[in-house]
Amino acid sequence: MRIIAVAAGCLALASCQTGKENLRPAPARLAVYSDAARESQIQPGGALTEPNVTNPDYGSAFAISEGQRLFDWYNCSGCHAHGGGGIGPPLIKTQWIYGGEPANIFDTIVKGRPNGMPSWGGRIPQYQIWELVAFVRSLNHEEPTASTAPRGDNIEINPANITNKAQGETK
Amino acid sequence: MKRRAIASFFIAAAITLNGCMSTRQSALDATGIEARSILHLWWFFLILLGTIFAIVMILTLGALLRRQPASERQFVEQHHTPPQERERKLSRMVSGAGVITGLILFALIVISVITGKSIAPSGASNALLVTVHGNQWWWYFSYDNDDASKIVVTANELHIPVGRPVLIRGTSLDVIHSFWVPNLMGKRDLIPSRITEEYLTADRPGRFRGQCAEFCGLEHAKMALWIIAEPPDQFQAWMNQQLQPSVAPDDPDKQRGLQVFLNHECIFCHNINGTPAHGQVAPDLTHLASRSTIAAGTLPNTKGNLAGWIADPQRIKPGNYMATVPLESGDMQPLVDYLESLK
């Protein structure tokens, strides 16, 4: 009986996908840069019910931790701090200037945005951009809880406070 | 007579070869002051404790093989206890051995502490200060200088002058590593947000291999370094050469290689003095071609290996942080030509 329980436990662990590491990502550019997010709601032939680009790293704990490392390596933290914002807007929030879907964040990184966000297209391999996207979304708990670290390696911020401050509300 | 001559010839040849070729990585082949004190301590421990072990084994064997005399056996059978006199003799022997053991252990502690003190950083005035950062999975070296423009930064290969103490001042930027060059020094852990120090002095020229000695992740085994000890004038020449920025290439092939480097992801992590590339999270490439290995001692530094490394770093060192960069097919050769011209 105990053996069966142990075997079942092992099987359950083996089926756990959150720790899967993709150590050899495809170096090729899979999509043409800067066409990830749609900029028009009108689509010929009726609207697609699914987004045209999805994050291949969705739900990967490895990708999120890699994204966290790259966030410092590429000095994203220089402007956005560790999510709380500074020179650049905070990344822990519920409202996004340029959209918070993975495709939007991908576009923001690749194309850059007015007033300071550099365009990183051609400078960061595409798979690393998706890792950064996964990390940024994990800051807002938009990645599965199972693959998001219970707490960040840096400051703890209550997202509700930031959103309220940004909207000028008093609490 | 003839055989002896041949034998002595081979021994002489082996010693000579040993003198000029790179030494095998072994703490038993000490070539520095620090390594030698550690080796002496090691031999002392080995011989003393080995002797004690042998004595204990012989006595145990003697006790096992000893035949109990008939008179003694009869006494035990009658009184259910050994003779009083013998009992007293044995307890005196055991307490004596206990006291001797305690004394020996105490003496070993004293000797060990004395050796540790003698090689501990004590502020030698003429020491060469080198900052070491352990990284997953490579070594960052920077030679300290009051003049910031004279700081030499390199990676994975450390040149040191013979006979001058070198103070290794280390820390780590990610996980705990351990800096260990067995022929020259004992292990010194590099710990994030702490600074640790260790002296090493080479007393003859040579190439000495070092290795990370604290498990630090996937590629711990491929985190090696080389220390090249050379005469002071040669060392100074090397320093002067390392201080030079890279020169702009003059032929179109290498010029294209530089453009490939600057227009791809390389520029984000690597630094090449004299170009706009100032990345600080990966090994400095200003004098890449002057180093004998790439990827922290993983491969000899040749054009073929370098191309293979750039094309697919994850095959050679799975899990390392070098990005897999998409290159157009015609870009690799100029890039490798350019990088291998960075003497």
Short mmCIF file of C-alpha atoms in Angstrom, two decimals:
data_model
loop_
_atom_site.label_atom_id
_atom_site.label_comp_id
_atom_site.label_asym_id
_atom_site.label_seq_id
_atom_site.Cartn_x
_atom_site.Cartn_y
_atom_site.Cartn_z
CA MET A 1 0.00 0.00 0.00
CA ARG A 2 2.79 2.36 1.01
CA ILE A 3 4.70 1.52 -2.17
CA ILE A 4 1.68 2.46 -4.26
CA ALA A 5 1.35 5.76 -2.39
CA VAL A 6 5.04 6.56 -2.94
CA ALA A 7 4.79 5.63 -6.63
CA ALA A 8 1.71 7.80 -7.01
CA GLY A 9 3.55 10.67 -5.33
CA CYS A 10 6.52 10.27 -7.70
CA LEU A 11 4.20 10.20 -10.68
CA ALA A 12 2.46 13.34 -9.45
CA LEU A 13 5.84 15.08 -9.08
CA ALA A 14 6.98 13.87 -12.49
CA SER A 15 3.92 15.37 -14.11
CA CYS A 16 4.68 18.74 -12.52
CA GLN A 17 5.66 21.02 -15.39
CA THR A 18 6.47 24.26 -13.61
CA GLY A 19 10.14 23.46 -13.17
CA LYS A 20 10.80 22.46 -16.76
CA GLU A 21 13.94 24.12 -18.05
CA ASN A 22 14.39 24.89 -21.71
CA LEU A 23 18.18 25.14 -21.80
CA ARG A 24 18.47 25.26 -25.57
CA PRO A 25 15.90 27.70 -26.89
CA ALA A 26 15.67 28.07 -30.66
CA PRO A 27 17.98 30.90 -31.63
CA ALA A 28 16.01 31.69 -34.79
CA ARG A 29 13.60 34.56 -34.77
CA LEU A 30 10.25 32.82 -34.87
CA ALA A 31 8.10 35.87 -35.50
CA VAL A 32 8.92 39.07 -37.29
CA TYR A 33 9.81 41.62 -34.66
CA SER A 34 7.19 44.18 -33.78
CA ASP A 35 4.14 42.50 -35.20
CA ALA A 36 3.13 40.72 -32.03
CA ALA A 37 0.21 42.84 -30.87
CA ARG A 38 -2.69 43.93 -33.03
CA GLU A 39 -3.28 47.61 -33.21
CA SER A 40 -6.74 47.40 -34.73
CA GLN A 41 -9.82 45.59 -33.54
CA ILE A 42 -11.13 45.28 -37.09
CA GLN A 43 -10.12 42.03 -38.68
CA PRO A 44 -11.03 40.74 -42.12
CA GLY A 45 -13.03 37.54 -41.94
CA GLY A 46 -14.29 38.20 -38.43
CA ALA A 47 -12.36 38.63 -35.18
CA LEU A 48 -10.13 35.78 -34.02
CA THR A 49 -11.17 34.45 -30.67
CA GLU A 50 -7.57 33.73 -29.64
CA PRO A 51 -4.63 36.12 -29.59
CA ASN A 52 -2.37 35.79 -32.63
CA VAL A 53 0.75 35.58 -30.50
CA THR A 54 1.01 33.82 -27.15
CA ASN A 55 3.96 33.68 -24.81
CA PRO A 56 5.73 30.35 -25.38
CA ASP A 57 7.08 30.64 -21.82
CA TYR A 58 3.67 31.04 -20.16
CA GLY A 59 3.70 29.29 -16.80
CA SER A 60 7.38 28.32 -16.85
CA ALA A 61 9.05 28.96 -13.48
CA PHE A 62 12.46 28.67 -15.16
CA ALA A 63 11.59 31.36 -17.70
CA ILE A 64 10.33 33.66 -14.95
CA SER A 65 13.53 33.31 -12.93
CA GLU A 66 15.63 33.85 -16.07
CA GLY A 67 13.52 36.93 -16.79
CA GLN A 68 14.26 38.21 -13.30
CA ARG A 69 18.02 37.84 -13.90
CA LEU A 70 17.84 39.52 -17.32
CA PHE A 71 15.73 42.35 -15.87
CA ASP A 72 18.83 43.36 -13.90
CA TRP A 73 21.40 42.37 -16.54
CA TYR A 74 19.83 44.56 -19.22
CA ASN A 75 19.29 47.29 -16.65
CA CYS A 76 15.49 47.37 -16.92
CA SER A 77 15.73 47.89 -13.15
CA GLY A 78 17.66 51.10 -13.85
CA CYS A 79 14.38 52.84 -14.77
CA HIS A 80 11.59 50.58 -13.56
CA ALA A 81 13.34 49.67 -10.28
CA HIS A 82 12.28 46.21 -9.18
CA GLY A 83 8.72 46.72 -10.30
CA GLY A 84 7.96 49.82 -8.30
CA GLY A 85 8.98 52.30 -10.98
CA GLY A 86 11.25 55.31 -10.82
CA ILE A 87 12.38 57.03 -14.00
CA GLY A 88 10.08 54.64 -15.84
CA PRO A 89 6.54 53.68 -14.87
CA PRO A 90 5.92 50.97 -12.28
CA LEU A 91 5.42 47.48 -13.64
CA ILE A 92 3.36 46.31 -10.70
CA LYS A 93 -0.04 47.69 -11.54
CA THR A 94 -3.41 46.87 -12.94
CA GLN A 95 -3.58 49.48 -15.68
CA TRP A 96 -1.14 49.51 -18.57
CA ILE A 97 -0.46 52.46 -20.85
CA TYR A 98 0.30 50.23 -23.83
CA GLY A 99 -1.59 47.09 -22.85
CA GLY A 100 -0.71 44.32 -20.43
CA GLU A 101 -1.21 41.26 -22.64
CA PRO A 102 1.99 39.26 -23.37
CA ALA A 103 1.93 40.48 -26.98
CA ASN A 104 1.67 44.11 -25.85
CA ILE A 105 4.59 43.82 -23.41
CA PHE A 106 6.61 42.02 -26.10
CA ASP A 107 5.89 44.92 -28.46
CA THR A 108 6.78 47.50 -25.83
CA ILE A 109 10.19 45.87 -25.34
CA VAL A 110 10.88 45.36 -29.04
CA LYS A 111 9.57 48.68 -30.38
CA GLY A 112 10.20 50.95 -27.44
CA ARG A 113 7.69 53.59 -26.38
CA PRO A 114 7.73 57.41 -26.44
CA ASN A 115 9.36 59.34 -23.60
CA GLY A 116 12.19 57.04 -22.73
CA MET A 117 11.51 53.35 -23.28
CA PRO A 118 14.32 52.20 -25.63
CA SER A 119 13.66 49.84 -28.49
CA TRP A 120 15.41 46.57 -27.74
CA GLY A 121 14.54 44.76 -30.96
CA GLY A 122 17.60 43.11 -32.50
CA ARG A 123 19.52 43.54 -29.23
CA ILE A 124 17.91 40.86 -27.10
CA PRO A 125 17.28 37.38 -28.49
CA GLN A 126 13.60 36.75 -28.95
CA TYR A 127 13.45 33.92 -26.40
CA GLN A 128 14.87 36.25 -23.75
CA ILE A 129 12.22 38.86 -24.52
CA TRP A 130 9.56 36.25 -23.80
CA GLU A 131 11.34 35.41 -20.54
CA LEU A 132 11.22 39.09 -19.60
CA VAL A 133 7.53 39.21 -20.55
CA ALA A 134 6.85 36.21 -18.30
CA PHE A 135 8.73 37.87 -15.43
CA VAL A 136 6.95 41.22 -15.81
CA ARG A 137 3.58 39.49 -15.87
CA SER A 138 4.52 37.38 -12.85
CA LEU A 139 5.02 40.63 -10.90
CA ASN A 140 1.30 41.16 -11.32
CA HIS A 141 0.39 37.56 -10.54
CA GLU A 142 -0.68 37.04 -14.12
CA GLU A 143 1.41 33.89 -14.41
CA PRO A 144 0.19 30.72 -12.66
CA THR A 145 0.78 30.83 -8.90
CA ALA A 146 2.60 27.51 -9.09
CA SER A 147 5.36 28.99 -11.25
CA THR A 148 5.58 32.40 -9.57
CA ALA A 149 7.95 32.78 -6.64
CA PRO A 150 5.99 33.35 -3.42
CA ARG A 151 7.96 36.54 -2.91
CA GLY A 152 10.35 38.50 -5.08
CA ASP A 153 14.09 38.74 -4.42
CA ASN A 154 13.75 42.49 -3.99
CA ILE A 155 11.38 44.91 -2.28
CA GLU A 156 7.85 43.91 -1.43
CA ILE A 157 5.26 46.31 -2.74
CA ASN A 158 1.55 46.24 -2.25
CA PRO A 159 0.24 46.62 -5.82
CA ALA A 160 -3.00 48.18 -4.59
CA ASN A 161 -1.13 51.18 -3.16
CA ILE A 162 0.71 51.89 -6.37
CA THR A 163 -2.42 51.76 -8.49
CA ASN A 164 -4.23 54.05 -6.08
CA LYS A 165 -1.39 56.55 -6.01
CA ALA A 166 -1.16 56.57 -9.78
CA GLN A 167 -4.85 57.42 -9.98
CA GLY A 168 -4.50 60.15 -7.37
CA GLU A 169 -6.89 58.51 -4.92
CA THR A 170 -6.55 58.71 -1.20
CA LYS A 171 -6.77 55.66 0.90
CA MET B 1 75.33 0.38 -14.18
CA LYS B 2 73.91 1.09 -17.61
CA ARG B 3 70.35 0.62 -16.37
CA ARG B 4 70.95 3.07 -13.56
CA ALA B 5 72.28 5.66 -16.03
CA ILE B 6 69.15 5.28 -18.19
CA ALA B 7 66.92 5.58 -15.13
CA SER B 8 68.63 8.72 -13.89
CA PHE B 9 68.40 10.17 -17.41
CA PHE B 10 64.62 9.64 -17.42
CA ILE B 11 64.25 11.10 -13.94
CA ALA B 12 66.28 14.15 -14.98
CA ALA B 13 64.23 14.49 -18.16
CA ALA B 14 60.98 14.21 -16.20
CA ILE B 15 62.11 16.91 -13.77
CA THR B 16 63.16 19.21 -16.62
CA LEU B 17 59.90 18.67 -18.50
CA ASN B 18 57.99 19.23 -15.31
CA GLY B 19 59.81 22.51 -14.92
CA CYS B 20 58.86 24.00 -18.24
CA MET B 21 55.46 22.48 -18.98
CA SER B 22 52.22 23.20 -17.19
CA THR B 23 52.08 21.42 -13.87
CA ARG B 24 49.40 18.91 -13.13
CA GLN B 25 46.67 20.24 -10.88
CA SER B 26 47.57 18.75 -7.52
CA ALA B 27 47.96 20.01 -3.98
CA LEU B 28 50.77 17.43 -3.58
CA ASP B 29 52.84 19.34 -6.12
CA ALA B 30 53.13 22.58 -4.19
CA THR B 31 54.92 25.46 -5.93
CA GLY B 32 54.06 28.34 -3.66
CA ILE B 33 54.91 29.34 -0.11
CA GLU B 34 51.30 29.02 1.03
CA ALA B 35 50.71 25.75 -0.75
CA ARG B 36 53.91 24.34 0.72
CA SER B 37 52.93 25.14 4.32
CA ILE B 38 49.59 23.47 3.70
CA LEU B 39 51.35 20.49 2.13
CA HIS B 40 53.74 20.18 5.11
CA LEU B 41 50.78 20.23 7.46
CA TRP B 42 49.06 17.61 5.33
CA TRP B 43 52.07 15.30 5.35
CA PHE B 44 52.49 15.76 9.12
CA PHE B 45 48.85 14.83 9.71
CA LEU B 46 49.03 11.91 7.30
CA ILE B 47 52.19 10.39 8.76
CA LEU B 48 51.29 10.93 12.42
CA LEU B 49 47.69 9.77 12.12
CA GLY B 50 48.67 6.97 9.74
CA THR B 51 51.18 5.70 12.31
CA ILE B 52 48.61 5.85 15.10
CA PHE B 53 46.09 4.05 12.90
CA ALA B 54 48.63 1.31 12.14
CA ILE B 55 49.48 0.90 15.85
CA VAL B 56 45.81 0.67 16.80
CA MET B 57 45.18 -1.89 14.04
CA ILE B 58 48.16 -4.00 15.15
CA LEU B 59 47.06 -3.91 18.80
CA THR B 60 43.49 -4.83 17.80
CA LEU B 61 44.77 -7.72 15.76
CA GLY B 62 46.97 -8.78 18.71
CA ALA B 63 43.97 -8.70 21.04
CA LEU B 64 41.91 -10.78 18.62
CA LEU B 65 44.61 -13.39 18.13
CA ARG B 66 45.73 -13.53 21.75
CA ARG B 67 45.14 -16.82 23.51
CA GLN B 68 43.77 -16.57 27.02
CA PRO B 69 46.13 -18.46 29.40
CA ALA B 70 44.51 -21.45 31.11
CA SER B 71 45.10 -20.03 34.62
CA GLU B 72 43.30 -16.80 33.72
CA ARG B 73 40.38 -18.68 32.19
CA GLN B 74 40.02 -20.81 35.32
CA PHE B 75 40.05 -17.67 37.51
CA VAL B 76 37.29 -16.05 35.42
CA GLU B 77 35.19 -19.22 35.50
CA GLN B 78 35.48 -19.43 39.29
CA HIS B 79 35.02 -15.78 40.27
CA HIS B 80 33.03 -14.40 37.25
CA THR B 81 35.47 -11.45 37.14
CA PRO B 82 39.03 -11.00 35.85
CA PRO B 83 41.93 -10.88 38.33
CA GLN B 84 41.97 -7.56 40.22
CA GLU B 85 45.61 -6.87 39.49
CA ARG B 86 45.14 -7.32 35.72
CA GLU B 87 41.98 -5.19 35.76
CA ARG B 88 43.87 -2.34 37.43
CA LYS B 89 46.74 -2.59 34.92
CA LEU B 90 44.33 -2.44 31.98
CA SER B 91 42.40 0.59 33.26
CA ARG B 92 45.70 2.40 33.83
CA MET B 93 46.71 1.66 30.21
CA VAL B 94 43.37 2.82 28.80
CA SER B 95 43.37 6.08 30.77
CA GLY B 96 46.98 6.66 29.69
CA ALA B 97 46.02 6.15 26.03
CA GLY B 98 43.04 8.49 26.51
CA VAL B 99 45.28 11.25 27.87
CA ILE B 100 47.80 10.77 25.04
CA THR B 101 44.97 10.97 22.46
CA GLY B 102 43.74 14.22 23.99
CA LEU B 103 47.26 15.66 23.96
CA ILE B 104 47.84 14.67 20.34
CA LEU B 105 44.52 16.19 19.23
CA PHE B 106 45.35 19.39 21.10
CA ALA B 107 48.82 19.53 19.53
CA LEU B 108 47.27 19.04 16.07
CA ILE B 109 44.90 21.95 16.70
CA VAL B 110 47.83 24.15 17.74
CA ILE B 111 49.89 23.17 14.67
CA SER B 112 46.91 23.66 12.37
CA VAL B 113 46.18 27.11 13.82
CA ILE B 114 49.84 28.11 13.50
CA THR B 115 49.87 27.09 9.82
CA GLY B 116 46.58 28.90 9.24
CA LYS B 117 47.99 32.05 10.87
CA SER B 118 51.17 31.90 8.84
CA ILE B 119 49.31 31.94 5.51
CA ALA B 120 46.45 34.24 6.56
CA PRO B 121 46.30 37.70 4.95
CA SER B 122 48.52 39.86 7.11
CA GLY B 123 49.05 42.92 4.94
CA ALA B 124 52.32 42.26 3.12
CA SER B 125 53.37 45.66 1.79
CA ASN B 126 54.48 44.59 -1.69
CA ALA B 127 51.46 42.37 -2.41
CA LEU B 128 49.71 42.59 -5.76
CA LEU B 129 46.01 43.09 -5.11
CA VAL B 130 43.66 41.24 -7.45
CA THR B 131 39.89 41.42 -7.15
CA VAL B 132 38.14 38.17 -8.05
CA HIS B 133 34.43 37.81 -8.68
CA GLY B 134 32.96 34.37 -8.97
CA ASN B 135 30.20 34.23 -11.55
CA GLN B 136 28.10 31.41 -12.90
CA TRP B 137 30.34 30.06 -14.53
CA TRP B 138 33.43 32.14 -15.10
CA TRP B 139 35.97 34.24 -13.20
CA TYR B 140 36.32 38.00 -13.27
CA PHE B 141 39.77 39.37 -12.42
CA SER B 142 40.73 42.99 -11.96
CA TYR B 143 44.19 44.23 -10.96
CA ASP B 144 43.89 46.95 -8.39
CA ASN B 145 45.46 50.33 -9.11
CA ASP B 146 45.01 53.76 -7.55
CA ASP B 147 44.88 55.17 -11.06
CA ALA B 148 41.55 53.99 -12.47
CA SER B 149 42.87 54.15 -16.03
CA LYS B 150 45.49 51.54 -15.14
CA ILE B 151 43.13 48.88 -13.84
CA VAL B 152 43.48 45.75 -15.93
CA VAL B 153 40.34 43.64 -16.24
CA THR B 154 40.46 40.12 -17.57
CA ALA B 155 38.68 36.81 -17.20
CA ASN B 156 39.52 33.19 -16.47
CA GLU B 157 43.27 33.67 -16.88
CA LEU B 158 45.36 35.37 -14.22
CA HIS B 159 48.96 36.41 -14.84
CA ILE B 160 51.07 36.85 -11.72
CA PRO B 161 54.73 37.79 -11.16
CA VAL B 162 56.95 35.07 -9.69
CA GLY B 163 58.08 35.64 -6.11
CA ARG B 164 55.67 38.46 -5.29
CA PRO B 165 52.74 37.71 -2.97
CA VAL B 166 49.36 38.12 -4.64
CA LEU B 167 46.40 39.05 -2.47
CA ILE B 168 43.21 37.56 -3.83
CA ARG B 169 40.27 39.66 -2.63
CA GLY B 170 37.14 37.87 -3.69
CA THR B 171 33.42 37.95 -3.60
CA SER B 172 30.61 36.47 -5.63
CA LEU B 173 27.81 38.10 -7.56
CA ASP B 174 25.43 35.15 -7.55
CA VAL B 175 26.02 32.00 -5.49
CA ILE B 176 28.89 30.75 -3.32
CA HIS B 177 31.97 29.79 -5.33
CA SER B 178 35.38 28.70 -4.10
CA PHE B 179 38.66 29.90 -5.59
CA TRP B 180 41.15 27.05 -5.57
CA VAL B 181 44.49 26.66 -7.30
CA PRO B 182 45.82 23.51 -5.57
CA ASN B 183 49.45 24.05 -6.57
CA LEU B 184 49.52 27.54 -5.11
CA MET B 185 46.97 27.92 -2.34
CA GLY B 186 44.21 26.42 -0.26
CA LYS B 187 40.54 26.90 -1.04
CA ARG B 188 38.98 30.27 -0.40
CA ASP B 189 35.22 30.59 -0.61
CA LEU B 190 33.77 33.54 -2.51
CA ILE B 191 30.55 34.50 -0.77
CA PRO B 192 27.91 36.95 -2.05
CA SER B 193 27.98 40.30 -0.21
CA ARG B 194 31.06 39.31 1.79
CA ILE B 195 34.73 39.84 0.97
CA THR B 196 37.26 37.09 1.61
CA GLU B 197 41.02 37.24 1.17
CA GLU B 198 43.82 34.81 0.54
CA TYR B 199 47.48 35.09 -0.31
CA LEU B 200 49.27 33.11 -2.97
CA THR B 201 52.88 33.26 -4.05
CA ALA B 202 54.39 31.35 -6.95
CA ASP B 203 58.07 30.63 -6.55
CA ARG B 204 58.73 29.48 -10.10
CA PRO B 205 57.26 30.29 -13.51
CA GLY B 206 54.58 27.97 -14.83
CA ARG B 207 50.94 27.46 -15.72
CA PHE B 208 48.72 26.32 -12.88
CA ARG B 209 45.16 25.17 -13.25
CA GLY B 210 42.51 26.20 -10.78
CA GLN B 211 38.96 25.11 -10.33
CA CYS B 212 35.82 26.22 -8.55
CA ALA B 213 35.69 24.06 -5.43
CA GLU B 214 32.19 24.79 -4.20
CA PHE B 215 29.24 23.36 -6.11
CA CYS B 216 27.69 26.37 -7.81
CA GLY B 217 25.16 25.06 -10.29
CA LEU B 218 24.88 23.25 -13.60
CA GLU B 219 28.31 24.12 -15.01
CA HIS B 220 30.35 23.96 -11.79
CA ALA B 221 32.65 21.38 -13.39
CA LYS B 222 33.39 23.70 -16.31
CA MET B 223 34.44 26.64 -14.19
CA ALA B 224 38.20 26.45 -14.41
CA LEU B 225 40.91 29.08 -14.47
CA TRP B 226 44.60 29.25 -15.30
CA ILE B 227 47.22 31.09 -13.35
CA ILE B 228 50.29 31.99 -15.36
CA ALA B 229 53.27 32.80 -13.19
CA GLU B 230 56.03 34.61 -15.08
CA PRO B 231 59.16 36.65 -14.29
CA PRO B 232 58.39 40.23 -13.16
CA ASP B 233 59.55 41.92 -16.39
CA GLN B 234 57.47 39.56 -18.51
CA PHE B 235 54.50 40.19 -16.21
CA GLN B 236 54.93 43.94 -16.57
CA ALA B 237 55.03 43.61 -20.35
CA TRP B 238 51.79 41.62 -20.21
CA MET B 239 50.18 44.29 -18.01
CA ASN B 240 51.19 47.07 -20.40
CA GLN B 241 49.78 45.14 -23.32
CA GLN B 242 46.50 44.47 -21.49
CA LEU B 243 46.13 48.19 -20.77
CA GLN B 244 45.97 49.00 -24.47
CA PRO B 245 42.48 49.41 -25.92
CA SER B 246 41.64 47.32 -28.94
CA VAL B 247 42.72 48.82 -32.25
CA ALA B 248 40.22 49.37 -35.07
CA PRO B 249 40.68 46.57 -37.61
CA ASP B 250 42.21 47.59 -40.91
CA ASP B 251 41.03 44.89 -43.29
CA PRO B 252 37.38 44.74 -44.51
CA ASP B 253 36.81 41.20 -43.18
CA LYS B 254 37.61 42.13 -39.58
CA GLN B 255 35.83 45.47 -39.95
CA ARG B 256 32.70 43.55 -40.86
CA GLY B 257 33.33 41.28 -37.87
CA LEU B 258 33.37 44.31 -35.58
CA GLN B 259 30.11 45.53 -37.10
CA VAL B 260 28.55 42.08 -36.56
CA PHE B 261 29.64 42.25 -32.93
CA LEU B 262 28.23 45.74 -32.43
CA ASN B 263 24.96 45.07 -34.25
CA HIS B 264 24.08 41.89 -32.44
CA GLU B 265 23.28 40.84 -28.90
CA CYS B 266 27.02 40.48 -28.06
CA ILE B 267 27.34 44.18 -27.25
CA PHE B 268 24.90 43.93 -24.36
CA CYS B 269 26.96 41.66 -22.16
CA HIS B 270 30.60 41.95 -23.30
CA ASN B 271 33.10 44.77 -23.07
CA ILE B 272 35.74 45.60 -25.71
CA ASN B 273 37.75 48.70 -24.84
CA GLY B 274 38.06 51.03 -27.81
CA THR B 275 34.60 50.15 -29.16
CA PRO B 276 31.10 51.15 -28.00
CA ALA B 277 30.69 47.70 -26.42
CA HIS B 278 30.67 48.19 -22.65
CA GLY B 279 28.60 45.30 -21.30
CA GLN B 280 29.67 44.29 -17.82
CA VAL B 281 27.93 40.99 -17.12
CA ALA B 282 30.15 38.70 -19.21
CA PRO B 283 33.91 38.21 -19.68
CA ASP B 284 35.88 41.20 -20.99
CA LEU B 285 36.90 40.52 -24.61
CA THR B 286 39.36 43.39 -25.14
CA HIS B 287 42.26 40.91 -25.26
CA LEU B 288 40.37 37.69 -25.89
CA ALA B 289 42.98 36.29 -28.27
CA SER B 290 45.71 36.62 -25.64
CA ARG B 291 43.99 34.00 -23.49
CA SER B 292 44.58 30.32 -24.03
CA THR B 293 41.09 29.02 -23.35
CA ILE B 294 37.48 30.09 -23.85
CA ALA B 295 34.40 29.50 -21.71
CA ALA B 296 36.37 29.33 -18.42
CA GLY B 297 38.92 26.69 -19.36
CA THR B 298 36.39 24.59 -21.26
CA LEU B 299 37.95 24.72 -24.75
CA PRO B 300 41.31 25.76 -26.22
CA ASN B 301 41.04 29.20 -27.75
CA THR B 302 40.99 28.48 -31.48
CA LYS B 303 38.89 29.92 -34.28
CA GLY B 304 36.98 26.68 -34.73
CA ASN B 305 36.15 26.34 -31.04
CA LEU B 306 35.17 29.98 -30.80
CA ALA B 307 32.80 29.65 -33.77
CA GLY B 308 31.27 26.53 -32.26
CA TRP B 309 30.87 28.29 -28.93
CA ILE B 310 29.16 31.33 -30.49
CA ALA B 311 26.91 29.20 -32.69
CA ASP B 312 25.61 27.03 -29.85
CA PRO B 313 26.95 27.78 -26.37
CA GLN B 314 24.26 25.61 -24.80
CA ARG B 315 25.66 22.50 -26.41
CA ILE B 316 29.11 23.01 -24.93
CA LYS B 317 28.03 24.28 -21.49
CA PRO B 318 24.30 23.56 -21.06
CA GLY B 319 22.62 26.12 -18.85
CA ASN B 320 25.28 28.82 -19.12
CA TYR B 321 24.11 32.41 -19.49
CA MET B 322 25.58 33.17 -22.90
CA ALA B 323 22.62 33.97 -25.13
CA THR B 324 22.10 31.89 -28.23
CA VAL B 325 22.41 34.60 -30.86
CA PRO B 326 20.92 34.19 -34.33
CA LEU B 327 23.68 35.01 -36.85
CA GLU B 328 23.39 35.16 -40.61
CA SER B 329 25.49 32.44 -42.19
CA GLY B 330 28.03 34.85 -43.70
CA ASP B 331 28.55 36.70 -40.42
CA MET B 332 30.29 34.02 -38.37
CA GLN B 333 33.65 33.98 -40.15
CA PRO B 334 34.24 37.76 -40.02
CA LEU B 335 33.14 37.80 -36.36
CA VAL B 336 35.54 35.01 -35.39
CA ASP B 337 38.34 36.60 -37.45
CA TYR B 338 37.78 39.87 -35.63
CA LEU B 339 37.62 38.32 -32.15
CA GLU B 340 40.77 36.28 -32.73
CA SER B 341 42.59 39.48 -33.74
CA LEU B 342 42.04 40.94 -30.25
CA LYS B 343 45.53 40.16 -29.00
#
